[in-house]
């Protein structure tokens, strides 16, 4: 499984290169928007470093029942928004609450319920509007490619670039294939790190993706249809992804350019309201 810190560090490096290219090209507006994204990504990196730091050695004697009930695994006691953040950082695509909960259950310690996500989304926007930029990242909705309004039931992270947070006509399938690859890679990494078979929740999740990708499951009955090979899932998903990725990327890039011109900073995170959309259409 790719570490969230590794993903953020890659994103930070890409943002710095993009800022340099925008500055060289004389696109001051684009450079400014990218600098704001870089600051959010760097704050998210700082927050993850603080969260993942190992606890200090205890200075008091552990109670006797600590031997029977060991400490929770690192991350088990994190707030719900941190659990959601970790799951989304693994997927690297907009995701519905049910999938976020499934990914968390398969790969991370602690408890997370889908019911918490509905209130979280509202809380995140209220927090941003009361103190913009106070948090290192915000959980925000994906944006529709045409109206640039909030996409229903899809959660993203504010530190992602706009192109990553926009949903076009082909994006549901493209993102499905990308998630399949990320989950298969996480299964491989988890089994390699522990030396044991991945847990049943992880394999159920992988299977749900594999059965919806042509060529991702074995046709050999002897191979066992209930245990998809993650490497086969990756190959099959990449083969189909090659067909759709370029067209989807172009749609998202064009929508992102419109969003940077038409939307305010908060709208670029949480989407334009229906009233804003109607006003833009009237002015066009």
mmCIF file of C-alpha atoms in Angstrom:
data_model
loop_
_atom_site.group_PDB
_atom_site.id
_atom_site.type_symbol
_atom_site.label_atom_id
_atom_site.label_comp_id
_atom_site.label_asym_id
_atom_site.label_seq_id
_atom_site.Cartn_x
_atom_site.Cartn_y
_atom_site.Cartn_z
ATOM 1 C CA UNK A 1 0.000 0.000 0.000
ATOM 2 C CA UNK A 2 1.339 3.419 -0.915
ATOM 3 C CA UNK A 3 2.002 5.488 2.180
ATOM 4 C CA UNK A 4 -0.075 8.704 2.305
ATOM 5 C CA UNK A 5 3.124 10.627 3.021
ATOM 6 C CA UNK A 6 4.717 9.246 -0.148
ATOM 7 C CA UNK A 7 1.671 10.292 -2.182
ATOM 8 C CA UNK A 8 1.701 13.790 -0.703
ATOM 9 C CA UNK A 9 5.433 14.189 -1.293
ATOM 10 C CA UNK A 10 4.938 13.221 -4.945
ATOM 11 C CA UNK A 11 2.070 15.708 -5.225
ATOM 12 C CA UNK A 12 4.184 18.465 -3.643
ATOM 13 C CA UNK A 13 7.012 17.818 -6.097
ATOM 14 C CA UNK A 14 4.587 17.898 -9.058
ATOM 15 C CA UNK A 15 3.027 21.140 -7.829
ATOM 16 C CA UNK A 16 6.441 22.784 -7.528
ATOM 17 C CA UNK A 17 7.306 21.792 -11.090
ATOM 18 C CA UNK A 18 3.946 23.102 -12.313
ATOM 19 C CA UNK A 19 4.499 26.420 -10.495
ATOM 20 C CA UNK A 20 7.895 26.783 -12.144
ATOM 21 C CA UNK A 21 6.418 26.051 -15.582
ATOM 22 C CA UNK A 22 3.594 28.553 -15.025
ATOM 23 C CA UNK A 23 6.053 31.221 -13.878
ATOM 24 C CA UNK A 24 8.305 30.635 -16.886
ATOM 25 C CA UNK A 25 5.269 30.825 -19.163
ATOM 26 C CA UNK A 26 4.142 34.101 -17.612
ATOM 27 C CA UNK A 27 0.839 32.673 -16.322
ATOM 28 C CA UNK A 28 0.685 34.516 -12.991
ATOM 29 C CA UNK A 29 -2.922 33.521 -12.265
ATOM 30 C CA UNK A 30 -2.170 29.812 -12.713
ATOM 31 C CA UNK A 31 1.008 30.107 -10.628
ATOM 32 C CA UNK A 32 -0.928 31.754 -7.795
ATOM 33 C CA UNK A 33 -3.585 29.035 -7.784
ATOM 34 C CA UNK A 34 -0.911 26.345 -7.747
ATOM 35 C CA UNK A 35 0.918 28.035 -4.868
ATOM 36 C CA UNK A 36 -2.292 27.932 -2.821
ATOM 37 C CA UNK A 37 -2.611 24.209 -3.574
ATOM 38 C CA UNK A 38 1.041 23.708 -2.630
ATOM 39 C CA UNK A 39 0.510 25.410 0.729
ATOM 40 C CA UNK A 40 -2.475 23.158 1.443
ATOM 41 C CA UNK A 41 -0.493 20.061 0.466
ATOM 42 C CA UNK A 42 2.410 21.078 2.681
ATOM 43 C CA UNK A 43 0.059 21.636 5.634
ATOM 44 C CA UNK A 44 -1.470 18.208 5.020
ATOM 45 C CA UNK A 45 2.041 16.704 5.004
ATOM 46 C CA UNK A 46 2.809 18.407 8.325
ATOM 47 C CA UNK A 47 -0.445 17.106 9.807
ATOM 48 C CA UNK A 48 0.281 13.529 8.715
ATOM 49 C CA UNK A 49 3.808 13.670 10.123
ATOM 50 C CA UNK A 50 2.439 14.835 13.458
ATOM 51 C CA UNK A 51 -0.281 12.162 13.405
ATOM 52 C CA UNK A 52 2.045 9.327 12.460
ATOM 53 C CA UNK A 53 4.784 10.207 14.920
ATOM 54 C CA UNK A 54 5.437 7.322 17.342
ATOM 55 C CA UNK A 55 4.116 7.874 20.862
ATOM 56 C CA UNK A 56 6.581 8.740 23.582
ATOM 57 C CA UNK A 57 7.636 5.951 25.904
ATOM 58 C CA UNK A 58 5.311 5.720 28.921
ATOM 59 C CA UNK A 59 6.667 7.052 32.172
ATOM 60 C CA UNK A 60 4.185 5.163 34.345
ATOM 61 C CA UNK A 61 3.694 1.462 34.948
ATOM 62 C CA UNK A 62 1.157 -0.097 32.598
ATOM 63 C CA UNK A 63 -1.985 -1.530 34.257
ATOM 64 C CA UNK A 64 -2.131 -5.283 34.576
ATOM 65 C CA UNK A 65 -4.935 -5.672 31.992
ATOM 66 C CA UNK A 66 -2.742 -4.019 29.325
ATOM 67 C CA UNK A 67 -1.233 -7.454 28.718
ATOM 68 C CA UNK A 68 -4.676 -8.854 27.988
ATOM 69 C CA UNK A 69 -5.980 -5.821 26.079
ATOM 70 C CA UNK A 70 -3.041 -4.421 24.074
ATOM 71 C CA UNK A 71 -2.929 -0.846 22.893
ATOM 72 C CA UNK A 72 -4.939 0.002 19.780
ATOM 73 C CA UNK A 73 -2.967 -0.106 16.549
ATOM 74 C CA UNK A 74 -1.511 3.246 15.431
ATOM 75 C CA UNK A 75 -4.285 5.332 13.893
ATOM 76 C CA UNK A 76 -7.136 3.418 15.548
ATOM 77 C CA UNK A 77 -8.108 6.395 17.714
ATOM 78 C CA UNK A 78 -7.909 9.054 14.997
ATOM 79 C CA UNK A 79 -10.902 11.346 14.309
ATOM 80 C CA UNK A 80 -13.282 10.218 11.560
ATOM 81 C CA UNK A 81 -12.008 12.850 9.112
ATOM 82 C CA UNK A 82 -8.482 11.436 9.428
ATOM 83 C CA UNK A 83 -9.796 7.938 8.669
ATOM 84 C CA UNK A 84 -11.556 9.294 5.568
ATOM 85 C CA UNK A 85 -8.404 11.152 4.539
ATOM 86 C CA UNK A 86 -6.303 7.985 4.737
ATOM 87 C CA UNK A 87 -8.768 5.977 2.655
ATOM 88 C CA UNK A 88 -8.970 8.693 -0.010
ATOM 89 C CA UNK A 89 -5.186 9.036 -0.108
ATOM 90 C CA UNK A 90 -4.994 5.334 -0.888
ATOM 91 C CA UNK A 91 -7.603 5.579 -3.662
ATOM 92 C CA UNK A 92 -6.454 8.925 -5.144
ATOM 93 C CA UNK A 93 -9.879 9.348 -6.782
ATOM 94 C CA UNK A 94 -13.219 10.812 -5.692
ATOM 95 C CA UNK A 95 -15.131 8.117 -3.809
ATOM 96 C CA UNK A 96 -18.560 7.436 -2.346
ATOM 97 C CA UNK A 97 -18.963 6.989 1.428
ATOM 98 C CA UNK A 98 -19.656 3.241 1.145
ATOM 99 C CA UNK A 99 -16.390 2.659 -0.713
ATOM 100 C CA UNK A 100 -14.430 4.859 1.703
ATOM 101 C CA UNK A 101 -15.741 2.782 4.605
ATOM 102 C CA UNK A 102 -14.884 -0.433 2.752
ATOM 103 C CA UNK A 103 -11.322 0.693 2.041
ATOM 104 C CA UNK A 104 -10.855 1.791 5.644
ATOM 105 C CA UNK A 105 -12.151 -1.552 6.924
ATOM 106 C CA UNK A 106 -9.849 -3.468 4.561
ATOM 107 C CA UNK A 107 -6.588 -1.616 5.167
ATOM 108 C CA UNK A 108 -6.701 0.618 8.249
ATOM 109 C CA UNK A 109 -7.360 0.202 11.988
ATOM 110 C CA UNK A 110 -10.210 1.896 13.824
ATOM 111 C CA UNK A 111 -13.922 2.268 13.149
ATOM 112 C CA UNK A 112 -15.618 4.369 10.498
ATOM 113 C CA UNK A 113 -19.294 4.420 9.518
ATOM 114 C CA UNK A 114 -20.912 5.887 6.407
ATOM 115 C CA UNK A 115 -23.293 7.896 8.588
ATOM 116 C CA UNK A 116 -20.377 9.962 9.876
ATOM 117 C CA UNK A 117 -19.450 11.092 6.386
ATOM 118 C CA UNK A 118 -22.682 12.957 5.688
ATOM 119 C CA UNK A 119 -22.202 15.221 8.692
ATOM 120 C CA UNK A 120 -18.472 15.487 8.019
ATOM 121 C CA UNK A 121 -19.032 17.015 4.577
ATOM 122 C CA UNK A 122 -21.255 19.730 6.031
ATOM 123 C CA UNK A 123 -18.849 20.380 8.907
ATOM 124 C CA UNK A 124 -15.892 20.721 6.544
ATOM 125 C CA UNK A 125 -17.549 23.457 4.473
ATOM 126 C CA UNK A 126 -18.700 25.339 7.570
ATOM 127 C CA UNK A 127 -15.182 25.135 8.997
ATOM 128 C CA UNK A 128 -13.644 26.453 5.775
ATOM 129 C CA UNK A 129 -16.064 29.355 5.472
ATOM 130 C CA UNK A 130 -15.551 30.386 9.090
ATOM 131 C CA UNK A 131 -11.740 30.247 8.851
ATOM 132 C CA UNK A 132 -10.465 29.595 5.286
ATOM 133 C CA UNK A 133 -7.197 27.679 5.203
ATOM 134 C CA UNK A 134 -7.065 27.060 8.947
ATOM 135 C CA UNK A 135 -6.914 23.292 8.422
ATOM 136 C CA UNK A 136 -4.189 21.530 6.427
ATOM 137 C CA UNK A 137 -6.837 19.923 4.237
ATOM 138 C CA UNK A 138 -10.619 19.748 3.846
ATOM 139 C CA UNK A 139 -12.917 16.969 2.738
ATOM 140 C CA UNK A 140 -14.929 18.399 -0.135
ATOM 141 C CA UNK A 141 -17.239 17.191 -2.905
ATOM 142 C CA UNK A 142 -16.166 16.319 -6.412
ATOM 143 C CA UNK A 143 -17.276 18.843 -9.051
ATOM 144 C CA UNK A 144 -19.369 18.104 -12.142
ATOM 145 C CA UNK A 145 -17.550 18.897 -15.386
ATOM 146 C CA UNK A 146 -20.399 20.891 -16.951
ATOM 147 C CA UNK A 147 -21.945 22.972 -14.157
ATOM 148 C CA UNK A 148 -18.957 22.903 -11.783
ATOM 149 C CA UNK A 149 -21.436 22.154 -9.014
ATOM 150 C CA UNK A 150 -21.044 19.552 -6.237
ATOM 151 C CA UNK A 151 -21.261 15.983 -7.519
ATOM 152 C CA UNK A 152 -23.649 13.863 -5.492
ATOM 153 C CA UNK A 153 -22.085 11.584 -2.857
ATOM 154 C CA UNK A 154 -18.477 11.806 -4.040
ATOM 155 C CA UNK A 155 -15.810 12.948 -1.580
ATOM 156 C CA UNK A 156 -12.384 14.360 -2.426
ATOM 157 C CA UNK A 157 -9.523 16.134 -0.642
ATOM 158 C CA UNK A 158 -8.881 19.858 -1.025
ATOM 159 C CA UNK A 159 -5.135 19.350 -1.603
ATOM 160 C CA UNK A 160 -5.818 17.483 -4.849
ATOM 161 C CA UNK A 161 -5.558 19.507 -8.049
ATOM 162 C CA UNK A 162 -8.838 20.543 -9.688
ATOM 163 C CA UNK A 163 -8.415 18.044 -12.525
ATOM 164 C CA UNK A 164 -8.384 15.246 -9.947
ATOM 165 C CA UNK A 165 -11.573 16.522 -8.288
ATOM 166 C CA UNK A 166 -13.688 16.948 -11.420
ATOM 167 C CA UNK A 167 -16.044 14.275 -12.754
ATOM 168 C CA UNK A 168 -16.601 14.061 -16.512
ATOM 169 C CA UNK A 169 -18.736 11.637 -18.562
ATOM 170 C CA UNK A 170 -15.990 8.983 -18.624
ATOM 171 C CA UNK A 171 -14.678 9.661 -15.127
ATOM 172 C CA UNK A 172 -16.815 7.091 -13.261
ATOM 173 C CA UNK A 173 -15.324 4.251 -15.300
ATOM 174 C CA UNK A 174 -11.819 5.730 -15.364
ATOM 175 C CA UNK A 175 -11.877 6.229 -11.606
ATOM 176 C CA UNK A 176 -13.275 2.716 -11.077
ATOM 177 C CA UNK A 177 -10.318 1.241 -12.971
ATOM 178 C CA UNK A 178 -7.831 3.482 -11.161
ATOM 179 C CA UNK A 179 -9.288 2.401 -7.803
ATOM 180 C CA UNK A 180 -9.026 -1.248 -8.798
ATOM 181 C CA UNK A 181 -5.325 -0.758 -9.483
ATOM 182 C CA UNK A 182 -4.735 1.051 -6.192
ATOM 183 C CA UNK A 183 -6.590 -1.596 -4.183
ATOM 184 C CA UNK A 184 -4.737 -4.418 -5.923
ATOM 185 C CA UNK A 185 -1.426 -2.663 -5.189
ATOM 186 C CA UNK A 186 -2.488 -2.237 -1.558
ATOM 187 C CA UNK A 187 -3.300 -5.958 -1.306
ATOM 188 C CA UNK A 188 0.130 -6.831 -2.725
ATOM 189 C CA UNK A 189 1.870 -4.405 -0.354
ATOM 190 C CA UNK A 190 -0.077 -5.642 2.672
ATOM 191 C CA UNK A 191 0.772 -9.272 1.990
ATOM 192 C CA UNK A 192 4.403 -8.419 1.309
ATOM 193 C CA UNK A 193 4.764 -6.420 4.521
ATOM 194 C CA UNK A 194 3.209 -9.025 6.805
ATOM 195 C CA UNK A 195 4.226 -12.186 5.005
ATOM 196 C CA UNK A 196 0.658 -13.426 5.486
ATOM 197 C CA UNK A 197 -2.432 -13.598 3.325
ATOM 198 C CA UNK A 198 -4.398 -10.330 3.044
ATOM 199 C CA UNK A 199 -7.428 -10.111 5.300
ATOM 200 C CA UNK A 200 -10.872 -11.208 4.096
ATOM 201 C CA UNK A 201 -12.143 -7.609 3.927
ATOM 202 C CA UNK A 202 -9.333 -6.673 1.535
ATOM 203 C CA UNK A 203 -9.949 -9.694 -0.679
ATOM 204 C CA UNK A 204 -13.713 -9.079 -0.771
ATOM 205 C CA UNK A 205 -13.058 -5.511 -1.834
ATOM 206 C CA UNK A 206 -10.647 -6.610 -4.563
ATOM 207 C CA UNK A 207 -13.138 -9.198 -5.783
ATOM 208 C CA UNK A 208 -15.903 -6.581 -6.098
ATOM 209 C CA UNK A 209 -13.691 -4.665 -8.527
ATOM 210 C CA UNK A 210 -12.272 -7.671 -10.360
ATOM 211 C CA UNK A 211 -15.644 -9.130 -11.401
ATOM 212 C CA UNK A 212 -16.492 -5.863 -13.191
ATOM 213 C CA UNK A 213 -13.297 -5.687 -15.276
ATOM 214 C CA UNK A 214 -12.959 -7.939 -18.356
ATOM 215 C CA UNK A 215 -10.010 -10.287 -17.989
ATOM 216 C CA UNK A 216 -9.416 -9.494 -14.311
ATOM 217 C CA UNK A 217 -10.575 -12.869 -13.006
ATOM 218 C CA UNK A 218 -9.243 -16.291 -13.854
ATOM 219 C CA UNK A 219 -11.289 -18.487 -16.179
ATOM 220 C CA UNK A 220 -9.495 -21.557 -14.831
ATOM 221 C CA UNK A 221 -11.780 -23.241 -12.294
ATOM 222 C CA UNK A 222 -8.776 -24.887 -10.675
ATOM 223 C CA UNK A 223 -7.335 -21.460 -9.907
ATOM 224 C CA UNK A 224 -10.242 -20.681 -7.598
ATOM 225 C CA UNK A 225 -12.722 -18.056 -8.682
ATOM 226 C CA UNK A 226 -13.050 -16.550 -5.210
ATOM 227 C CA UNK A 227 -9.441 -15.391 -4.916
ATOM 228 C CA UNK A 228 -8.583 -12.867 -7.635
ATOM 229 C CA UNK A 229 -4.914 -12.405 -8.449
ATOM 230 C CA UNK A 230 -4.096 -8.724 -7.753
ATOM 231 C CA UNK A 231 -1.462 -8.691 -10.502
ATOM 232 C CA UNK A 232 -4.045 -9.909 -13.019
ATOM 233 C CA UNK A 233 -6.466 -7.226 -11.825
ATOM 234 C CA UNK A 234 -3.812 -4.550 -12.368
ATOM 235 C CA UNK A 235 -3.015 -5.724 -15.894
ATOM 236 C CA UNK A 236 -6.678 -5.930 -16.924
ATOM 237 C CA UNK A 237 -7.543 -2.554 -15.399
ATOM 238 C CA UNK A 238 -4.589 -0.832 -17.065
ATOM 239 C CA UNK A 239 -5.509 -2.332 -20.437
ATOM 240 C CA UNK A 240 -9.007 -0.824 -20.308
ATOM 241 C CA UNK A 241 -7.774 2.392 -18.705
ATOM 242 C CA UNK A 242 -5.562 3.034 -21.725
ATOM 243 C CA UNK A 243 -8.708 3.214 -23.878
ATOM 244 C CA UNK A 244 -10.477 5.941 -21.871
ATOM 245 C CA UNK A 245 -7.815 7.867 -19.960
ATOM 246 C CA UNK A 246 -6.763 10.449 -22.569
ATOM 247 C CA UNK A 247 -10.313 11.545 -23.404
ATOM 248 C CA UNK A 248 -11.262 11.756 -19.730
ATOM 249 C CA UNK A 249 -8.110 13.717 -18.929
ATOM 250 C CA UNK A 250 -8.886 16.249 -21.671
ATOM 251 C CA UNK A 251 -12.428 16.810 -20.370
ATOM 252 C CA UNK A 252 -11.205 17.289 -16.834
ATOM 253 C CA UNK A 253 -8.448 19.670 -17.905
ATOM 254 C CA UNK A 254 -10.867 21.865 -19.878
ATOM 255 C CA UNK A 255 -13.340 21.937 -16.978
ATOM 256 C CA UNK A 256 -10.540 22.816 -14.566
ATOM 257 C CA UNK A 257 -9.533 25.761 -16.767
ATOM 258 C CA UNK A 258 -13.115 27.049 -16.706
ATOM 259 C CA UNK A 259 -13.311 26.544 -12.944
ATOM 260 C CA UNK A 260 -10.181 28.617 -12.334
ATOM 261 C CA UNK A 261 -11.637 31.481 -14.371
ATOM 262 C CA UNK A 262 -15.243 31.342 -13.167
ATOM 263 C CA UNK A 263 -15.167 30.148 -9.550
ATOM 264 C CA UNK A 264 -13.981 31.737 -6.336
ATOM 265 C CA UNK A 265 -11.525 29.886 -4.093
ATOM 266 C CA UNK A 266 -14.279 28.410 -1.922
ATOM 267 C CA UNK A 267 -16.338 27.416 -4.986
ATOM 268 C CA UNK A 268 -13.326 25.606 -6.430
ATOM 269 C CA UNK A 269 -13.394 23.445 -3.284
ATOM 270 C CA UNK A 270 -17.113 23.058 -2.571
ATOM 271 C CA UNK A 271 -18.700 23.764 -5.943
ATOM 272 C CA UNK A 272 -20.974 26.437 -7.362
ATOM 273 C CA UNK A 273 -24.537 26.669 -6.075
ATOM 274 C CA UNK A 274 -27.503 26.399 -8.435
ATOM 275 C CA UNK A 275 -27.993 30.149 -8.086
ATOM 276 C CA UNK A 276 -24.374 30.756 -9.144
ATOM 277 C CA UNK A 277 -24.804 28.446 -12.126
ATOM 278 C CA UNK A 278 -27.940 30.276 -13.278
ATOM 279 C CA UNK A 279 -26.229 33.640 -12.932
ATOM 280 C CA UNK A 280 -23.276 32.466 -15.050
ATOM 281 C CA UNK A 281 -25.654 31.124 -17.700
ATOM 282 C CA UNK A 282 -27.568 34.420 -17.765
ATOM 283 C CA UNK A 283 -24.334 36.381 -18.185
ATOM 284 C CA UNK A 284 -23.044 34.119 -20.964
#
